[in-house]
Amino acid sequence: MPGKVIRQKKIKKIFLVFGLFGILGAGAGLYVYTANKGPSDKNVQTLNSEQQKSLIETATKLVKQNTKPKEVYNDLGSRIEKLDKQNQYLAMDLIYTSIQNATFYYNSTGSVMSGEIEYNRKSSRSSIAAANNSAWVSGFVRDLKDQHLKPFSLSGAQILSLPNWVELKDYQKYSSPELSILIETGLEAEQFEIFNSESGEVDAYQAFKAYEKVLEGLNKLSKENQSSKYLSDLNSLARFYHDVALGVVITDNIELDSNGTTYTLSKNQISALEKIKNESKDSVLAKEAGSILGVLKDGKAPGNFLKNIAKESQKRFGSSVFWQAEQDLSSIVTSKTLTEKEKKEDPKTGEEKNENN
């Protein structure tokens, strides 16, 4: 169904890796697509009803087959002006759904590549920097951009993908009022400078601001249609920004302690929690921020406490349409990833270890 992620059974890691070149491959899908187009409609001002029906039906089948968004985007986008209003809405829904499905896939594949990413970022804390040293990571980033996704450095081992809202904005006039709200909200939330692809830093306070913006979008969409299928997409964005803001998702703002049970929160994370507690219009978020601050001792929080907040977040906002359940970004709290330089430093002095000793 357009707007819904096509759920798949558990996929083995090796299948995910090779799937990068197969599941989203254009080969067979593009062949079928081309074969069904019929005579060129390049010089036709408006497609007749049968042509429009055929185009939408063919595109629907291809989206269900996980054809690359680039192919769906290029073919529907080049013909969207030749469709009537209702079919324009359907075409945009198909374009967005193909991008959503690709986001789901690339985030899962990115998790499989975490070791490759962490190793190849070298002295940088940014996962995006790994593309400078690994042909695999470079190709991965290049390909996801080509599929109308945008990469962000979530942590030193995780490249996060989200829909490229800027590119979707270019076609917003063809979107239904409901999809238009989603595109606007996604773009507005992205304007907050949360992820620094150069330094790898993640600004938890800016994530809080993005979260508030998504809540506004959710309220607006609910007024438009309380049963809108795009509510799950906005809930997924809200949950993600909520979890980044609180520090219950994999970023470099938290670090697993040597005892394996507590986490040290960065000064920036603690500062963000204090601001969220005092500024949040969402009483639930404010209470959660206060509860984390309440259990902090010397900047450390119990791991189970943070994980319980992540679980409550899932109950509140639902399962993500952008990630697989077993790899959901907010389902775990992970240890801080180290640069190659930091791995060689003495944890007590911060000085480089002498390998000869």
mmCIF file of C-alpha atoms in Angstrom, residues 56-357:
data_model
loop_
_atom_site.group_PDB
_atom_site.id
_atom_site.type_symbol
_atom_site.label_atom_id
_atom_site.label_comp_id
_atom_site.label_asym_id
_atom_site.label_seq_id
_atom_site.Cartn_x
_atom_site.Cartn_y
_atom_site.Cartn_z
ATOM 1 C CA ILE A 56 0.192 4.647 -12.018
ATOM 2 C CA GLU A 57 -0.457 0.890 -12.028
ATOM 3 C CA THR A 58 3.001 0.125 -13.414
ATOM 4 C CA ALA A 59 4.679 2.469 -10.927
ATOM 5 C CA THR A 60 2.713 0.919 -8.052
ATOM 6 C CA LYS A 61 3.970 -2.555 -8.972
ATOM 7 C CA LEU A 62 7.541 -1.295 -9.173
ATOM 8 C CA VAL A 63 7.385 0.418 -5.795
ATOM 9 C CA LYS A 64 6.135 -2.839 -4.283
ATOM 10 C CA GLN A 65 9.137 -4.550 -5.886
ATOM 11 C CA ASN A 66 11.488 -1.989 -4.274
ATOM 12 C CA THR A 67 12.631 -0.462 -7.547
ATOM 13 C CA LYS A 68 15.210 2.262 -6.927
ATOM 14 C CA PRO A 69 13.654 5.655 -6.061
ATOM 15 C CA LYS A 70 15.792 7.259 -8.760
ATOM 16 C CA GLU A 71 13.943 5.315 -11.456
ATOM 17 C CA VAL A 72 10.503 5.957 -9.951
ATOM 18 C CA TYR A 73 11.365 9.608 -9.333
ATOM 19 C CA ASN A 74 12.701 10.234 -12.837
ATOM 20 C CA ASP A 75 9.842 8.563 -14.680
ATOM 21 C CA LEU A 76 6.920 9.846 -12.632
ATOM 22 C CA GLY A 77 8.516 13.231 -12.050
ATOM 23 C CA SER A 78 8.946 13.836 -15.766
ATOM 24 C CA ARG A 79 5.253 13.056 -16.402
ATOM 25 C CA ILE A 80 3.583 14.444 -13.320
ATOM 26 C CA GLU A 81 2.491 17.668 -15.034
ATOM 27 C CA LYS A 82 0.642 15.547 -17.600
ATOM 28 C CA LEU A 83 -1.569 13.938 -14.946
ATOM 29 C CA ASP A 84 -4.842 15.093 -13.457
ATOM 30 C CA LYS A 85 -4.845 16.300 -9.846
ATOM 31 C CA GLN A 86 -5.824 12.967 -8.280
ATOM 32 C CA ASN A 87 -3.181 11.040 -10.196
ATOM 33 C CA GLN A 88 -0.608 13.680 -9.300
ATOM 34 C CA TYR A 89 -1.380 12.930 -5.657
ATOM 35 C CA LEU A 90 -0.957 9.206 -6.323
ATOM 36 C CA ALA A 91 2.289 9.757 -8.232
ATOM 37 C CA MET A 92 3.770 11.805 -5.393
ATOM 38 C CA ASP A 93 2.668 9.206 -2.881
ATOM 39 C CA LEU A 94 4.501 6.554 -4.909
ATOM 40 C CA ILE A 95 7.620 8.709 -5.200
ATOM 41 C CA TYR A 96 7.661 9.306 -1.447
ATOM 42 C CA THR A 97 6.932 5.658 -0.631
ATOM 43 C CA SER A 98 9.846 4.486 -2.788
ATOM 44 C CA ILE A 99 12.110 6.914 -0.916
ATOM 45 C CA GLN A 100 10.728 5.791 2.440
ATOM 46 C CA ASN A 101 11.364 2.154 1.567
ATOM 47 C CA ALA A 102 14.906 3.014 0.495
ATOM 48 C CA THR A 103 15.496 4.852 3.783
ATOM 49 C CA PHE A 104 14.394 1.732 5.639
ATOM 50 C CA TYR A 105 16.794 -0.373 3.583
ATOM 51 C CA TYR A 106 19.862 1.893 3.685
ATOM 52 C CA ASN A 107 19.625 2.389 7.446
ATOM 53 C CA SER A 108 19.539 -1.387 7.905
ATOM 54 C CA THR A 109 22.469 -1.882 5.549
ATOM 55 C CA GLY A 110 24.379 0.936 7.259
ATOM 56 C CA SER A 111 24.126 -0.976 10.535
ATOM 57 C CA VAL A 112 25.738 -4.006 8.898
ATOM 58 C CA MET A 113 28.571 -1.754 7.684
ATOM 59 C CA SER A 114 29.290 -0.286 11.134
ATOM 60 C CA GLY A 115 32.650 -2.053 11.467
ATOM 61 C CA GLU A 116 33.808 -0.862 8.053
ATOM 62 C CA ILE A 117 32.637 2.665 8.841
ATOM 63 C CA GLU A 118 34.273 2.844 12.268
ATOM 64 C CA TYR A 119 37.610 1.513 11.019
ATOM 65 C CA ASN A 120 37.844 3.841 8.020
ATOM 66 C CA ARG A 121 36.912 7.138 9.659
ATOM 67 C CA LYS A 122 40.454 7.124 11.119
ATOM 68 C CA SER A 123 41.085 10.257 13.227
ATOM 69 C CA SER A 124 37.647 11.756 12.565
ATOM 70 C CA ARG A 125 34.651 11.196 14.832
ATOM 71 C CA SER A 126 32.314 11.512 11.846
ATOM 72 C CA SER A 127 31.017 8.342 10.210
ATOM 73 C CA ILE A 128 30.732 10.263 6.928
ATOM 74 C CA ALA A 129 34.531 10.667 6.952
ATOM 75 C CA ALA A 130 34.883 6.920 6.363
ATOM 76 C CA ALA A 131 33.877 7.578 2.753
ATOM 77 C CA ASN A 132 37.293 9.214 2.267
ATOM 78 C CA ASN A 133 39.113 5.952 3.020
ATOM 79 C CA SER A 134 36.770 3.157 1.944
ATOM 80 C CA ALA A 135 35.484 2.533 -1.575
ATOM 81 C CA TRP A 136 32.623 0.545 -0.051
ATOM 82 C CA VAL A 137 31.498 3.368 2.244
ATOM 83 C CA SER A 138 32.083 5.952 -0.478
ATOM 84 C CA GLY A 139 29.889 3.999 -2.882
ATOM 85 C CA PHE A 140 27.269 3.510 -0.188
ATOM 86 C CA VAL A 141 27.033 7.253 0.538
ATOM 87 C CA ARG A 142 27.059 8.141 -3.151
ATOM 88 C CA ASP A 143 24.324 5.617 -3.897
ATOM 89 C CA LEU A 144 21.998 6.714 -1.106
ATOM 90 C CA LYS A 145 22.325 10.342 -2.228
ATOM 91 C CA ASP A 146 21.505 9.196 -5.746
ATOM 92 C CA GLN A 147 18.303 7.653 -4.367
ATOM 93 C CA HIS A 148 17.104 11.022 -3.005
ATOM 94 C CA LEU A 149 18.227 10.329 0.564
ATOM 95 C CA LYS A 150 20.413 12.497 2.769
ATOM 96 C CA PRO A 151 23.210 11.052 4.957
ATOM 97 C CA PHE A 152 24.011 12.236 8.483
ATOM 98 C CA SER A 153 26.690 11.200 10.969
ATOM 99 C CA LEU A 154 24.703 9.797 13.887
ATOM 100 C CA SER A 155 27.751 8.271 15.573
ATOM 101 C CA GLY A 156 31.239 7.153 14.676
ATOM 102 C CA ALA A 157 29.879 3.835 13.437
ATOM 103 C CA GLN A 158 26.460 4.757 12.061
ATOM 104 C CA ILE A 159 25.467 6.712 8.964
ATOM 105 C CA LEU A 160 21.859 7.814 9.281
ATOM 106 C CA SER A 161 19.698 8.213 6.172
ATOM 107 C CA LEU A 162 16.541 10.299 5.943
ATOM 108 C CA PRO A 163 14.458 11.375 2.937
ATOM 109 C CA ASN A 164 15.890 14.369 1.093
ATOM 110 C CA TRP A 165 13.106 16.767 2.025
ATOM 111 C CA VAL A 166 14.609 19.575 -0.077
ATOM 112 C CA GLU A 167 14.219 17.547 -3.271
ATOM 113 C CA LEU A 168 10.704 16.473 -2.295
ATOM 114 C CA LYS A 169 9.872 20.129 -1.687
ATOM 115 C CA ASP A 170 10.479 20.801 -5.387
ATOM 116 C CA TYR A 171 7.449 18.622 -6.178
ATOM 117 C CA GLN A 172 5.323 19.633 -3.216
ATOM 118 C CA LYS A 173 2.767 21.441 -5.380
ATOM 119 C CA TYR A 174 1.761 18.053 -6.802
ATOM 120 C CA SER A 175 1.318 16.504 -3.355
ATOM 121 C CA SER A 176 -1.862 15.925 -1.412
ATOM 122 C CA PRO A 177 -2.435 18.270 1.550
ATOM 123 C CA GLU A 178 -1.436 15.449 3.916
ATOM 124 C CA LEU A 179 1.830 14.569 2.171
ATOM 125 C CA SER A 180 2.550 18.273 1.859
ATOM 126 C CA ILE A 181 2.415 18.616 5.652
ATOM 127 C CA LEU A 182 4.862 15.731 6.039
ATOM 128 C CA ILE A 183 7.303 17.247 3.533
ATOM 129 C CA GLU A 184 7.103 20.691 5.136
ATOM 130 C CA THR A 185 7.589 19.288 8.628
ATOM 131 C CA GLY A 186 10.502 17.066 7.628
ATOM 132 C CA LEU A 187 12.224 19.997 5.939
ATOM 133 C CA GLU A 188 11.626 22.380 8.854
ATOM 134 C CA ALA A 189 12.985 19.855 11.359
ATOM 135 C CA GLU A 190 16.077 19.299 9.226
ATOM 136 C CA GLN A 191 16.924 23.017 9.349
ATOM 137 C CA PHE A 192 18.110 22.637 12.938
ATOM 138 C CA GLU A 193 21.844 21.934 12.947
ATOM 139 C CA ILE A 194 21.855 18.634 14.814
ATOM 140 C CA PHE A 195 24.398 16.491 12.992
ATOM 141 C CA ASN A 196 27.845 17.856 12.171
ATOM 142 C CA SER A 197 29.235 15.697 9.379
ATOM 143 C CA GLU A 198 32.667 17.301 9.740
ATOM 144 C CA SER A 199 33.232 16.865 13.485
ATOM 145 C CA GLY A 200 30.758 14.055 14.148
ATOM 146 C CA GLU A 201 29.188 16.047 16.987
ATOM 147 C CA VAL A 202 25.462 15.699 17.669
ATOM 148 C CA ASP A 203 23.613 18.652 19.219
ATOM 149 C CA ALA A 204 20.982 17.215 21.569
ATOM 150 C CA TYR A 205 19.373 20.604 22.223
ATOM 151 C CA GLN A 206 18.841 21.224 18.514
ATOM 152 C CA ALA A 207 17.300 17.743 18.300
ATOM 153 C CA PHE A 208 14.851 18.907 20.971
ATOM 154 C CA LYS A 209 13.949 21.935 18.836
ATOM 155 C CA ALA A 210 13.419 19.647 15.834
ATOM 156 C CA TYR A 211 11.229 17.415 17.998
ATOM 157 C CA GLU A 212 9.005 20.341 18.909
ATOM 158 C CA LYS A 213 8.688 21.245 15.235
ATOM 159 C CA VAL A 214 7.613 17.685 14.385
ATOM 160 C CA LEU A 215 4.990 17.782 17.163
ATOM 161 C CA GLU A 216 3.546 20.878 15.488
ATOM 162 C CA GLY A 217 3.403 18.974 12.216
ATOM 163 C CA LEU A 218 1.702 16.028 13.914
ATOM 164 C CA ASN A 219 -0.936 18.335 15.354
ATOM 165 C CA LYS A 220 -1.495 19.948 11.956
ATOM 166 C CA LEU A 221 -1.754 16.606 10.155
ATOM 167 C CA SER A 222 -4.144 15.213 12.776
ATOM 168 C CA LYS A 223 -6.454 18.169 12.184
ATOM 169 C CA GLU A 224 -6.276 17.531 8.429
ATOM 170 C CA ASN A 225 -7.010 13.805 8.797
ATOM 171 C CA GLN A 226 -6.949 11.884 12.077
ATOM 172 C CA SER A 227 -6.384 8.606 10.222
ATOM 173 C CA SER A 228 -3.766 9.856 7.756
ATOM 174 C CA LYS A 229 -1.273 7.175 6.757
ATOM 175 C CA TYR A 230 1.495 9.771 7.053
ATOM 176 C CA LEU A 231 0.982 10.055 10.808
ATOM 177 C CA SER A 232 3.239 7.015 11.248
ATOM 178 C CA ASP A 233 6.006 8.814 9.351
ATOM 179 C CA LEU A 234 5.779 11.919 11.521
ATOM 180 C CA ASN A 235 5.583 9.790 14.656
ATOM 181 C CA SER A 236 8.775 8.051 13.541
ATOM 182 C CA LEU A 237 10.518 11.406 13.093
ATOM 183 C CA ALA A 238 9.215 12.613 16.463
ATOM 184 C CA ARG A 239 10.464 9.478 18.173
ATOM 185 C CA PHE A 240 13.879 9.773 16.577
ATOM 186 C CA TYR A 241 14.442 13.427 17.517
ATOM 187 C CA HIS A 242 12.985 12.763 20.977
ATOM 188 C CA ASP A 243 15.495 9.965 21.606
ATOM 189 C CA VAL A 244 18.476 11.922 20.281
ATOM 190 C CA ALA A 245 17.492 14.875 22.474
ATOM 191 C CA LEU A 246 17.349 12.736 25.624
ATOM 192 C CA GLY A 247 20.481 10.738 24.874
ATOM 193 C CA VAL A 248 18.856 7.322 24.626
ATOM 194 C CA VAL A 249 20.038 6.600 21.096
ATOM 195 C CA ILE A 250 23.449 5.855 19.600
ATOM 196 C CA THR A 251 25.358 9.148 19.484
ATOM 197 C CA ASP A 252 28.694 10.249 20.895
ATOM 198 C CA ASN A 253 26.907 12.100 23.695
ATOM 199 C CA ILE A 254 26.900 8.978 25.867
ATOM 200 C CA GLU A 255 29.687 6.564 26.742
ATOM 201 C CA LEU A 256 29.521 3.107 28.279
ATOM 202 C CA ASP A 257 31.490 2.934 31.513
ATOM 203 C CA SER A 258 33.955 0.163 32.337
ATOM 204 C CA ASN A 259 31.464 -1.462 34.727
ATOM 205 C CA GLY A 260 29.180 -2.184 31.779
ATOM 206 C CA THR A 261 26.058 -0.958 33.579
ATOM 207 C CA THR A 262 26.237 2.844 33.633
ATOM 208 C CA TYR A 263 26.737 5.500 30.995
ATOM 209 C CA THR A 264 28.588 8.787 31.223
ATOM 210 C CA LEU A 265 26.732 11.664 29.604
ATOM 211 C CA SER A 266 28.689 14.443 27.913
ATOM 212 C CA LYS A 267 28.515 17.982 29.297
ATOM 213 C CA ASN A 268 26.603 19.018 26.197
ATOM 214 C CA GLN A 269 24.054 16.259 26.761
ATOM 215 C CA ILE A 270 23.544 17.228 30.408
ATOM 216 C CA SER A 271 23.212 20.889 29.443
ATOM 217 C CA ALA A 272 20.598 19.956 26.835
ATOM 218 C CA LEU A 273 18.618 17.946 29.398
ATOM 219 C CA GLU A 274 18.550 20.913 31.768
ATOM 220 C CA LYS A 275 17.237 23.189 29.015
ATOM 221 C CA ILE A 276 14.677 20.621 27.878
ATOM 222 C CA LYS A 277 13.388 20.212 31.433
ATOM 223 C CA ASN A 278 12.783 23.958 31.702
ATOM 224 C CA GLU A 279 11.715 24.796 28.146
ATOM 225 C CA SER A 280 9.754 21.841 26.781
ATOM 226 C CA LYS A 281 6.081 22.414 26.029
ATOM 227 C CA ASP A 282 5.679 18.637 26.010
ATOM 228 C CA SER A 283 5.146 17.677 29.645
ATOM 229 C CA VAL A 284 6.184 14.063 28.993
ATOM 230 C CA LEU A 285 9.526 15.082 27.508
ATOM 231 C CA ALA A 286 10.156 17.599 30.286
ATOM 232 C CA LYS A 287 9.445 14.935 32.904
ATOM 233 C CA GLU A 288 11.744 12.440 31.168
ATOM 234 C CA ALA A 289 14.578 14.961 31.003
ATOM 235 C CA GLY A 290 14.105 15.724 34.688
ATOM 236 C CA SER A 291 14.069 12.045 35.598
ATOM 237 C CA ILE A 292 17.402 11.442 33.840
ATOM 238 C CA LEU A 293 18.941 14.417 35.618
ATOM 239 C CA GLY A 294 17.531 13.034 38.865
ATOM 240 C CA VAL A 295 19.411 9.735 38.594
ATOM 241 C CA LEU A 296 22.715 11.260 37.470
ATOM 242 C CA LYS A 297 25.659 10.746 39.804
ATOM 243 C CA ASP A 298 28.922 12.320 38.708
ATOM 244 C CA GLY A 299 27.495 12.565 35.202
ATOM 245 C CA LYS A 300 26.620 8.861 35.071
ATOM 246 C CA ALA A 301 23.183 7.310 34.481
ATOM 247 C CA PRO A 302 22.075 3.661 34.902
ATOM 248 C CA GLY A 303 21.907 1.916 31.547
ATOM 249 C CA ASN A 304 18.615 0.189 32.291
ATOM 250 C CA PHE A 305 17.047 3.527 33.174
ATOM 251 C CA LEU A 306 17.964 4.982 29.773
ATOM 252 C CA LYS A 307 16.814 1.853 27.975
ATOM 253 C CA ASN A 308 13.441 2.001 29.724
ATOM 254 C CA ILE A 309 12.937 5.542 28.448
ATOM 255 C CA ALA A 310 13.736 4.294 24.936
ATOM 256 C CA LYS A 311 11.139 1.530 25.350
ATOM 257 C CA GLU A 312 8.514 4.018 26.540
ATOM 258 C CA SER A 313 9.320 6.149 23.506
ATOM 259 C CA GLN A 314 8.548 3.193 21.254
ATOM 260 C CA LYS A 315 5.240 2.634 23.036
ATOM 261 C CA ARG A 316 4.327 6.285 22.623
ATOM 262 C CA PHE A 317 5.326 6.809 18.992
ATOM 263 C CA GLY A 318 5.158 3.274 17.602
ATOM 264 C CA SER A 319 7.600 1.251 15.527
ATOM 265 C CA SER A 320 9.701 3.249 13.105
ATOM 266 C CA VAL A 321 8.885 3.261 9.396
ATOM 267 C CA PHE A 322 12.537 4.085 8.724
ATOM 268 C CA TRP A 323 14.297 1.190 10.526
ATOM 269 C CA GLN A 324 13.890 -2.533 11.063
ATOM 270 C CA ALA A 325 12.708 -3.513 14.530
ATOM 271 C CA GLU A 326 15.813 -5.524 15.439
ATOM 272 C CA GLN A 327 18.052 -2.640 14.346
ATOM 273 C CA ASP A 328 15.859 0.215 15.542
ATOM 274 C CA LEU A 329 18.089 3.104 16.472
ATOM 275 C CA SER A 330 16.226 3.855 19.690
ATOM 276 C CA SER A 331 16.005 0.263 20.920
ATOM 277 C CA ILE A 332 19.532 0.240 22.346
ATOM 278 C CA VAL A 333 21.997 2.444 24.122
ATOM 279 C CA THR A 334 25.485 1.770 22.864
ATOM 280 C CA SER A 335 29.050 2.545 23.884
ATOM 281 C CA LYS A 336 30.873 5.555 22.550
ATOM 282 C CA THR A 337 33.020 4.778 19.524
ATOM 283 C CA LEU A 338 36.690 5.734 19.612
ATOM 284 C CA THR A 339 38.940 7.199 16.950
ATOM 285 C CA GLU A 340 42.157 5.368 16.079
ATOM 286 C CA LYS A 341 44.095 8.007 18.037
ATOM 287 C CA GLU A 342 41.903 7.622 21.137
ATOM 288 C CA LYS A 343 42.285 3.841 21.070
ATOM 289 C CA LYS A 344 46.054 4.308 21.484
ATOM 290 C CA GLU A 345 45.724 6.776 24.375
ATOM 291 C CA ASP A 346 45.911 5.868 28.047
ATOM 292 C CA PRO A 347 42.368 6.330 29.440
ATOM 293 C CA LYS A 348 43.758 7.848 32.646
ATOM 294 C CA THR A 349 46.290 10.320 31.259
ATOM 295 C CA GLY A 350 45.028 10.887 27.727
ATOM 296 C CA GLU A 351 48.605 10.387 26.522
ATOM 297 C CA GLU A 352 49.520 7.959 23.756
ATOM 298 C CA LYS A 353 50.414 4.518 25.028
ATOM 299 C CA ASN A 354 53.961 3.246 24.561
ATOM 300 C CA GLU A 355 53.619 -0.052 22.688
ATOM 301 C CA ASN A 356 57.126 -1.102 23.825
ATOM 302 C CA ASN A 357 56.226 -1.071 27.520
#
